[in-house]
Amino acid sequence: MSTLLVIAGPPGAGKSTVSSIASSRLSPSVLIRGDAFFRFLDRSAQKPWLPEAKDQNQTVIRASGAAAGQFAQGGYEAVFDGVMGPWFLPTFFEATGLNELHYAVLLPSVERCVQNVTIREGNRDDEPGTRYMHRQFEQARIDARHLVIEPSGTPEEVASGILSRYRQGAFAYGARDVT
């Protein structure tokens, strides 16, 4: 069985770029874009940051976790890219069916995240949501071993650092971590 590396963080943290690079350096690998699972929702979908979206979000998290787990169990080095806050991690982990996964959280400054989202989106419509999600990650109780605070260097260098820690087991998350 191969493993699952979750690269998480708020919008604009650089997850997608770093995840893509990391996945390209593993073999056989699969890159799972967590946001895609929210796009599967059709009619009556709620904005995921709204309180009334809790049940919807739990369903999406379980579905994405199950898919990620199947790829890892199928022999792939799976890299999951998503806004996977620690508040969702126990649900996601359980759905994977794995004994362990690896959880890395990119946490640049809020201003850097806002700038990245603005450049990517071409407008500031997502600034309030980006600030809100960044605050959620900052205030969450995340074990320091999972954090990559103010990632520096090129995306390639950040991916290299994450892969190095991943191979050392520094990001390991298992049943002992579920509270």
C-alpha atoms as an extended CHARMM CRD file, in Angstrom:
* protein
*
       179  EXT
         1         1  MET       CA              0.0000000000        0.0000000000        0.0000000000  PROA      1               0.0000000000
         2         2  SER       CA              1.2320000000        3.4870000000       -0.8210000000  PROA      2               0.0000000000
         3         3  THR       CA              0.5440000000        6.6250000000        1.1590000000  PROA      3               0.0000000000
         4         4  LEU       CA             -1.5440000000        9.7600000000        1.1750000000  PROA      4               0.0000000000
         5         5  LEU       CA             -0.0640000000       13.2430000000        1.5380000000  PROA      5               0.0000000000
         6         6  VAL       CA             -2.6140000000       15.9720000000        2.2650000000  PROA      6               0.0000000000
         7         7  ILE       CA             -1.3900000000       19.4850000000        1.4590000000  PROA      7               0.0000000000
         8         8  ALA       CA             -3.8220000000       21.8770000000        3.0770000000  PROA      8               0.0000000000
         9         9  GLY       CA             -4.1790000000       25.5460000000        3.9150000000  PROA      9               0.0000000000
        10        10  PRO       CA             -6.3450000000       28.5770000000        3.3030000000  PROA      10              0.0000000000
        11        11  PRO       CA             -7.1390000000       29.8630000000       -0.1940000000  PROA      11              0.0000000000
        12        12  GLY       CA             -4.0810000000       31.4330000000       -1.8120000000  PROA      12              0.0000000000
        13        13  ALA       CA             -1.5550000000       29.5030000000        0.3060000000  PROA      13              0.0000000000
        14        14  GLY       CA              0.0300000000       27.8850000000       -2.7570000000  PROA      14              0.0000000000
        15        15  LYS       CA             -1.4250000000       24.4120000000       -2.1920000000  PROA      15              0.0000000000
        16        16  SER       CA             -2.3020000000       23.6700000000       -5.8010000000  PROA      16              0.0000000000
        17        17  THR       CA              1.0920000000       24.6660000000       -7.1740000000  PROA      17              0.0000000000
        18        18  VAL       CA              3.0600000000       22.8310000000       -4.4840000000  PROA      18              0.0000000000
        19        19  SER       CA              0.7980000000       19.7630000000       -4.6470000000  PROA      19              0.0000000000
        20        20  SER       CA              1.2110000000       19.5120000000       -8.4030000000  PROA      20              0.0000000000
        21        21  ILE       CA              5.0000000000       19.6750000000       -8.1090000000  PROA      21              0.0000000000
        22        22  ALA       CA              5.0470000000       17.1550000000       -5.2500000000  PROA      22              0.0000000000
        23        23  SER       CA              2.8320000000       14.7130000000       -7.1380000000  PROA      23              0.0000000000
        24        24  SER       CA              5.0190000000       14.9760000000      -10.2340000000  PROA      24              0.0000000000
        25        25  ARG       CA              7.9960000000       13.8230000000       -8.1510000000  PROA      25              0.0000000000
        26        26  LEU       CA              6.2960000000       10.6550000000       -6.8970000000  PROA      26              0.0000000000
        27        27  SER       CA              5.6000000000        7.4910000000       -8.8360000000  PROA      27              0.0000000000
        28        28  PRO       CA              3.1280000000        6.1080000000       -9.4060000000  PROA      28              0.0000000000
        29        29  SER       CA              1.2090000000        9.1270000000       -8.2540000000  PROA      29              0.0000000000
        30        30  VAL       CA             -2.2060000000       10.6950000000       -8.3610000000  PROA      30              0.0000000000
        31        31  LEU       CA             -3.1280000000       14.3030000000       -7.6500000000  PROA      31              0.0000000000
        32        32  ILE       CA             -6.5440000000       14.7330000000       -6.0620000000  PROA      32              0.0000000000
        33        33  ARG       CA             -7.9680000000       18.2570000000       -6.1880000000  PROA      33              0.0000000000
        34        34  GLY       CA            -10.2440000000       18.5140000000       -3.1590000000  PROA      34              0.0000000000
        35        35  ASP       CA            -12.0840000000       21.5380000000       -4.5540000000  PROA      35              0.0000000000
        36        36  ALA       CA            -13.3430000000       19.3940000000       -7.4290000000  PROA      36              0.0000000000
        37        37  PHE       CA            -15.5500000000       17.4540000000       -5.0170000000  PROA      37              0.0000000000
        38        38  PHE       CA            -17.4290000000       20.6390000000       -4.1160000000  PROA      38              0.0000000000
        39        39  ARG       CA            -18.0510000000       21.2370000000       -7.8280000000  PROA      39              0.0000000000
        40        40  PHE       CA            -19.8910000000       17.8890000000       -7.9850000000  PROA      40              0.0000000000
        41        41  LEU       CA            -22.6850000000       19.5100000000       -5.9800000000  PROA      41              0.0000000000
        42        42  ASP       CA            -25.4740000000       20.6550000000       -8.2350000000  PROA      42              0.0000000000
        43        43  ARG       CA            -28.8190000000       22.0460000000       -7.1490000000  PROA      43              0.0000000000
        44        44  SER       CA            -29.2290000000       23.5720000000       -3.6900000000  PROA      44              0.0000000000
        45        45  ALA       CA            -25.5010000000       23.5850000000       -2.9700000000  PROA      45              0.0000000000
        46        46  GLN       CA            -24.5050000000       25.8830000000       -0.1210000000  PROA      46              0.0000000000
        47        47  LYS       CA            -21.4270000000       28.0890000000        0.0170000000  PROA      47              0.0000000000
        48        48  PRO       CA            -19.0570000000       25.8450000000        2.0350000000  PROA      48              0.0000000000
        49        49  TRP       CA            -18.1250000000       28.5440000000        4.5680000000  PROA      49              0.0000000000
        50        50  LEU       CA            -21.7420000000       29.1100000000        5.6590000000  PROA      50              0.0000000000
        51        51  PRO       CA            -22.9330000000       27.4490000000        8.8960000000  PROA      51              0.0000000000
        52        52  GLU       CA            -25.8620000000       25.8010000000        7.1120000000  PROA      52              0.0000000000
        53        53  ALA       CA            -23.4110000000       23.9570000000        4.8330000000  PROA      53              0.0000000000
        54        54  LYS       CA            -22.1280000000       21.7500000000        7.6810000000  PROA      54              0.0000000000
        55        55  ASP       CA            -23.9110000000       18.5370000000        6.5810000000  PROA      55              0.0000000000
        56        56  GLN       CA            -23.0730000000       19.1760000000        2.9250000000  PROA      56              0.0000000000
        57        57  ASN       CA            -19.4090000000       19.7200000000        3.8070000000  PROA      57              0.0000000000
        58        58  GLN       CA            -19.2510000000       16.5380000000        5.8920000000  PROA      58              0.0000000000
        59        59  THR       CA            -20.5910000000       14.5740000000        2.9210000000  PROA      59              0.0000000000
        60        60  VAL       CA            -18.0740000000       16.1340000000        0.5250000000  PROA      60              0.0000000000
        61        61  ILE       CA            -15.2140000000       15.5030000000        2.9690000000  PROA      61              0.0000000000
        62        62  ARG       CA            -16.2070000000       11.8400000000        3.3810000000  PROA      62              0.0000000000
        63        63  ALA       CA            -16.4850000000       11.3940000000       -0.4020000000  PROA      63              0.0000000000
        64        64  SER       CA            -13.0990000000       12.9830000000       -1.0780000000  PROA      64              0.0000000000
        65        65  GLY       CA            -11.4900000000       11.0050000000        1.7520000000  PROA      65              0.0000000000
        66        66  ALA       CA            -12.9020000000        7.7390000000        0.4160000000  PROA      66              0.0000000000
        67        67  ALA       CA            -11.5790000000        8.4990000000       -3.0700000000  PROA      67              0.0000000000
        68        68  ALA       CA             -8.1410000000        9.4810000000       -1.7620000000  PROA      68              0.0000000000
        69        69  GLY       CA             -7.9860000000        6.3260000000        0.3440000000  PROA      69              0.0000000000
        70        70  GLN       CA             -8.8760000000        4.1260000000       -2.6090000000  PROA      70              0.0000000000
        71        71  PHE       CA             -6.0470000000        5.5740000000       -4.6820000000  PROA      71              0.0000000000
        72        72  ALA       CA             -3.5540000000        5.0520000000       -1.8450000000  PROA      72              0.0000000000
        73        73  GLN       CA             -4.7960000000        1.5080000000       -1.2390000000  PROA      73              0.0000000000
        74        74  GLY       CA             -4.5000000000        0.9030000000       -4.9790000000  PROA      74              0.0000000000
        75        75  GLY       CA             -0.7590000000        1.5070000000       -4.8520000000  PROA      75              0.0000000000
        76        76  TYR       CA             -0.5570000000        5.1850000000       -5.7570000000  PROA      76              0.0000000000
        77        77  GLU       CA              1.3620000000        7.8860000000       -3.9540000000  PROA      77              0.0000000000
        78        78  ALA       CA             -1.7090000000       10.0730000000       -3.4900000000  PROA      78              0.0000000000
        79        79  VAL       CA             -1.4020000000       13.8260000000       -3.0180000000  PROA      79              0.0000000000
        80        80  PHE       CA             -4.5830000000       15.5620000000       -1.8840000000  PROA      80              0.0000000000
        81        81  ASP       CA             -4.7750000000       19.3390000000       -2.3760000000  PROA      81              0.0000000000
        82        82  GLY       CA             -7.4850000000       21.1630000000       -0.4880000000  PROA      82              0.0000000000
        83        83  VAL       CA             -8.6960000000       23.6110000000        2.1280000000  PROA      83              0.0000000000
        84        84  MET       CA             -8.6700000000       20.7250000000        4.6060000000  PROA      84              0.0000000000
        85        85  GLY       CA             -8.8330000000       22.3450000000        8.0110000000  PROA      85              0.0000000000
        86        86  PRO       CA             -8.0270000000       20.2470000000       11.0580000000  PROA      86              0.0000000000
        87        87  TRP       CA            -11.7200000000       20.4380000000       11.9790000000  PROA      87              0.0000000000
        88        88  PHE       CA            -12.4130000000       18.1370000000        8.9860000000  PROA      88              0.0000000000
        89        89  LEU       CA             -9.3560000000       15.9190000000        9.3230000000  PROA      89              0.0000000000
        90        90  PRO       CA            -10.8550000000       13.2040000000       11.6020000000  PROA      90              0.0000000000
        91        91  THR       CA            -13.8200000000       12.7560000000        9.2290000000  PROA      91              0.0000000000
        92        92  PHE       CA            -11.5580000000       12.7130000000        6.1720000000  PROA      92              0.0000000000
        93        93  PHE       CA             -9.1070000000       10.3000000000        7.8250000000  PROA      93              0.0000000000
        94        94  GLU       CA            -11.8340000000        7.8600000000        8.8270000000  PROA      94              0.0000000000
        95        95  ALA       CA            -13.2510000000        7.9000000000        5.2840000000  PROA      95              0.0000000000
        96        96  THR       CA             -9.8550000000        7.0190000000        3.7680000000  PROA      96              0.0000000000
        97        97  GLY       CA             -9.8130000000        3.6290000000        5.4720000000  PROA      97              0.0000000000
        98        98  LEU       CA             -6.0580000000        4.0710000000        5.9510000000  PROA      98              0.0000000000
        99        99  ASN       CA             -4.0380000000        3.5120000000        9.1240000000  PROA      99              0.0000000000
       100       100  GLU       CA             -2.1300000000        6.7260000000        8.5370000000  PROA      100             0.0000000000
       101       101  LEU       CA             -1.8870000000        9.7180000000        6.2590000000  PROA      101             0.0000000000
       102       102  HSD       CA              0.4430000000       12.6960000000        6.1200000000  PROA      102             0.0000000000
       103       103  TYR       CA             -0.9370000000       16.1840000000        6.7870000000  PROA      103             0.0000000000
       104       104  ALA       CA              0.9690000000       19.3480000000        5.8360000000  PROA      104             0.0000000000
       105       105  VAL       CA             -0.5540000000       22.8170000000        6.2620000000  PROA      105             0.0000000000
       106       106  LEU       CA              0.8260000000       25.7430000000        4.2670000000  PROA      106             0.0000000000
       107       107  LEU       CA              0.2370000000       28.9380000000        6.2280000000  PROA      107             0.0000000000
       108       108  PRO       CA              1.6390000000       32.0910000000        4.6270000000  PROA      108             0.0000000000
       109       109  SER       CA              0.5260000000       35.5020000000        5.8850000000  PROA      109             0.0000000000
       110       110  VAL       CA             -3.0550000000       36.5300000000        5.2560000000  PROA      110             0.0000000000
       111       111  GLU       CA             -1.8580000000       39.3510000000        2.9960000000  PROA      111             0.0000000000
       112       112  ARG       CA              0.1170000000       36.9210000000        0.8530000000  PROA      112             0.0000000000
       113       113  CYS       CA             -2.9280000000       34.6440000000        0.5480000000  PROA      113             0.0000000000
       114       114  VAL       CA             -5.1860000000       37.5770000000       -0.4010000000  PROA      114             0.0000000000
       115       115  GLN       CA             -2.6410000000       38.7600000000       -2.9720000000  PROA      115             0.0000000000
       116       116  ASN       CA             -2.3830000000       35.2750000000       -4.4890000000  PROA      116             0.0000000000
       117       117  VAL       CA             -6.1640000000       34.8810000000       -4.7010000000  PROA      117             0.0000000000
       118       118  THR       CA             -6.5670000000       38.3580000000       -6.1980000000  PROA      118             0.0000000000
       119       119  ILE       CA             -3.9670000000       37.6460000000       -8.8680000000  PROA      119             0.0000000000
       120       120  ARG       CA             -5.4160000000       34.2140000000       -9.5970000000  PROA      120             0.0000000000
       121       121  GLU       CA             -9.0260000000       35.3650000000       -9.6850000000  PROA      121             0.0000000000
       122       122  GLY       CA             -8.4000000000       38.7590000000      -11.2300000000  PROA      122             0.0000000000
       123       123  ASN       CA            -10.6060000000       40.5090000000       -8.6680000000  PROA      123             0.0000000000
       124       124  ARG       CA            -11.0690000000       40.9900000000       -4.9340000000  PROA      124             0.0000000000
       125       125  ASP       CA            -14.4250000000       39.2130000000       -4.6260000000  PROA      125             0.0000000000
       126       126  ASP       CA            -12.8290000000       36.3520000000       -2.7060000000  PROA      126             0.0000000000
       127       127  GLU       CA            -10.9320000000       38.5610000000       -0.2350000000  PROA      127             0.0000000000
       128       128  PRO       CA            -13.4670000000       38.2390000000        2.6320000000  PROA      128             0.0000000000
       129       129  GLY       CA            -13.6350000000       34.4690000000        2.2330000000  PROA      129             0.0000000000
       130       130  THR       CA             -9.8440000000       34.2070000000        2.0550000000  PROA      130             0.0000000000
       131       131  ARG       CA             -9.4390000000       36.2980000000        5.2080000000  PROA      131             0.0000000000
       132       132  TYR       CA            -12.1000000000       34.2570000000        6.9940000000  PROA      132             0.0000000000
       133       133  MET       CA            -10.5170000000       30.9120000000        6.0960000000  PROA      133             0.0000000000
       134       134  HSD       CA             -7.0200000000       32.1390000000        6.9730000000  PROA      134             0.0000000000
       135       135  ARG       CA             -8.3100000000       33.1750000000       10.4080000000  PROA      135             0.0000000000
       136       136  GLN       CA             -9.8510000000       29.7110000000       10.8420000000  PROA      136             0.0000000000
       137       137  PHE       CA             -6.4870000000       28.0650000000       10.1660000000  PROA      137             0.0000000000
       138       138  GLU       CA             -4.6350000000       30.5090000000       12.4240000000  PROA      138             0.0000000000
       139       139  GLN       CA             -7.0280000000       29.8960000000       15.3040000000  PROA      139             0.0000000000
       140       140  ALA       CA             -7.2000000000       26.1270000000       14.8730000000  PROA      140             0.0000000000
       141       141  ARG       CA             -5.2600000000       23.8490000000       17.1400000000  PROA      141             0.0000000000
       142       142  ILE       CA             -2.7960000000       22.4110000000       14.6410000000  PROA      142             0.0000000000
       143       143  ASP       CA              0.1510000000       20.4550000000       15.9620000000  PROA      143             0.0000000000
       144       144  ALA       CA              3.3460000000       22.2910000000       15.0090000000  PROA      144             0.0000000000
       145       145  ARG       CA              4.6860000000       19.2090000000       13.1830000000  PROA      145             0.0000000000
       146       146  HSD       CA              2.0340000000       19.7190000000       10.4990000000  PROA      146             0.0000000000
       147       147  LEU       CA              2.6860000000       23.4240000000        9.8870000000  PROA      147             0.0000000000
       148       148  VAL       CA              4.7290000000       25.0770000000        7.1600000000  PROA      148             0.0000000000
       149       149  ILE       CA              4.4920000000       28.6940000000        8.3040000000  PROA      149             0.0000000000
       150       150  GLU       CA              5.4860000000       31.4200000000        5.8450000000  PROA      150             0.0000000000
       151       151  PRO       CA              6.8210000000       28.9840000000        3.2430000000  PROA      151             0.0000000000
       152       152  SER       CA              9.8180000000       30.5950000000        1.5900000000  PROA      152             0.0000000000
       153       153  GLY       CA             11.5690000000       29.9730000000       -1.6800000000  PROA      153             0.0000000000
       154       154  THR       CA             10.1850000000       28.9370000000       -5.0100000000  PROA      154             0.0000000000
       155       155  PRO       CA              7.2390000000       26.5250000000       -5.1940000000  PROA      155             0.0000000000
       156       156  GLU       CA              9.7600000000       23.8590000000       -6.2570000000  PROA      156             0.0000000000
       157       157  GLU       CA             11.8010000000       24.4790000000       -3.0890000000  PROA      157             0.0000000000
       158       158  VAL       CA              8.6730000000       24.3950000000       -0.9020000000  PROA      158             0.0000000000
       159       159  ALA       CA              7.6110000000       21.1170000000       -2.5340000000  PROA      159             0.0000000000
       160       160  SER       CA             11.1050000000       19.6920000000       -1.9590000000  PROA      160             0.0000000000
       161       161  GLY       CA             10.9610000000       20.6430000000        1.7210000000  PROA      161             0.0000000000
       162       162  ILE       CA              7.5200000000       19.0950000000        2.1250000000  PROA      162             0.0000000000
       163       163  LEU       CA              8.5490000000       15.8900000000        0.3540000000  PROA      163             0.0000000000
       164       164  SER       CA             11.6400000000       15.6280000000        2.5360000000  PROA      164             0.0000000000
       165       165  ARG       CA              9.5780000000       15.9300000000        5.7320000000  PROA      165             0.0000000000
       166       166  TYR       CA              6.9470000000       13.5760000000        4.2830000000  PROA      166             0.0000000000
       167       167  ARG       CA              9.5540000000       10.8750000000        3.5730000000  PROA      167             0.0000000000
       168       168  GLN       CA             10.8170000000       11.2440000000        7.1450000000  PROA      168             0.0000000000
       169       169  GLY       CA              7.2970000000       10.7340000000        8.4850000000  PROA      169             0.0000000000
       170       170  ALA       CA              7.2320000000       14.2270000000       10.0220000000  PROA      170             0.0000000000
       171       171  PHE       CA              3.6570000000       14.9060000000        8.8530000000  PROA      171             0.0000000000
       172       172  ALA       CA              2.2280000000       11.5400000000        9.9980000000  PROA      172             0.0000000000
       173       173  TYR       CA             -1.3510000000       11.5660000000       11.2490000000  PROA      173             0.0000000000
       174       174  GLY       CA             -3.0720000000        8.4270000000       12.4790000000  PROA      174             0.0000000000
       175       175  ALA       CA             -5.6630000000        7.0390000000       14.8510000000  PROA      175             0.0000000000
       176       176  ARG       CA             -3.6440000000        8.2730000000       17.8570000000  PROA      176             0.0000000000
       177       177  ASP       CA             -4.1870000000       11.8510000000       16.6360000000  PROA      177             0.0000000000
       178       178  VAL       CA             -7.9730000000       11.6300000000       16.3770000000  PROA      178             0.0000000000
       179       179  THR       CA             -9.5300000000       13.1370000000       19.4790000000  PROA      179             0.0000000000
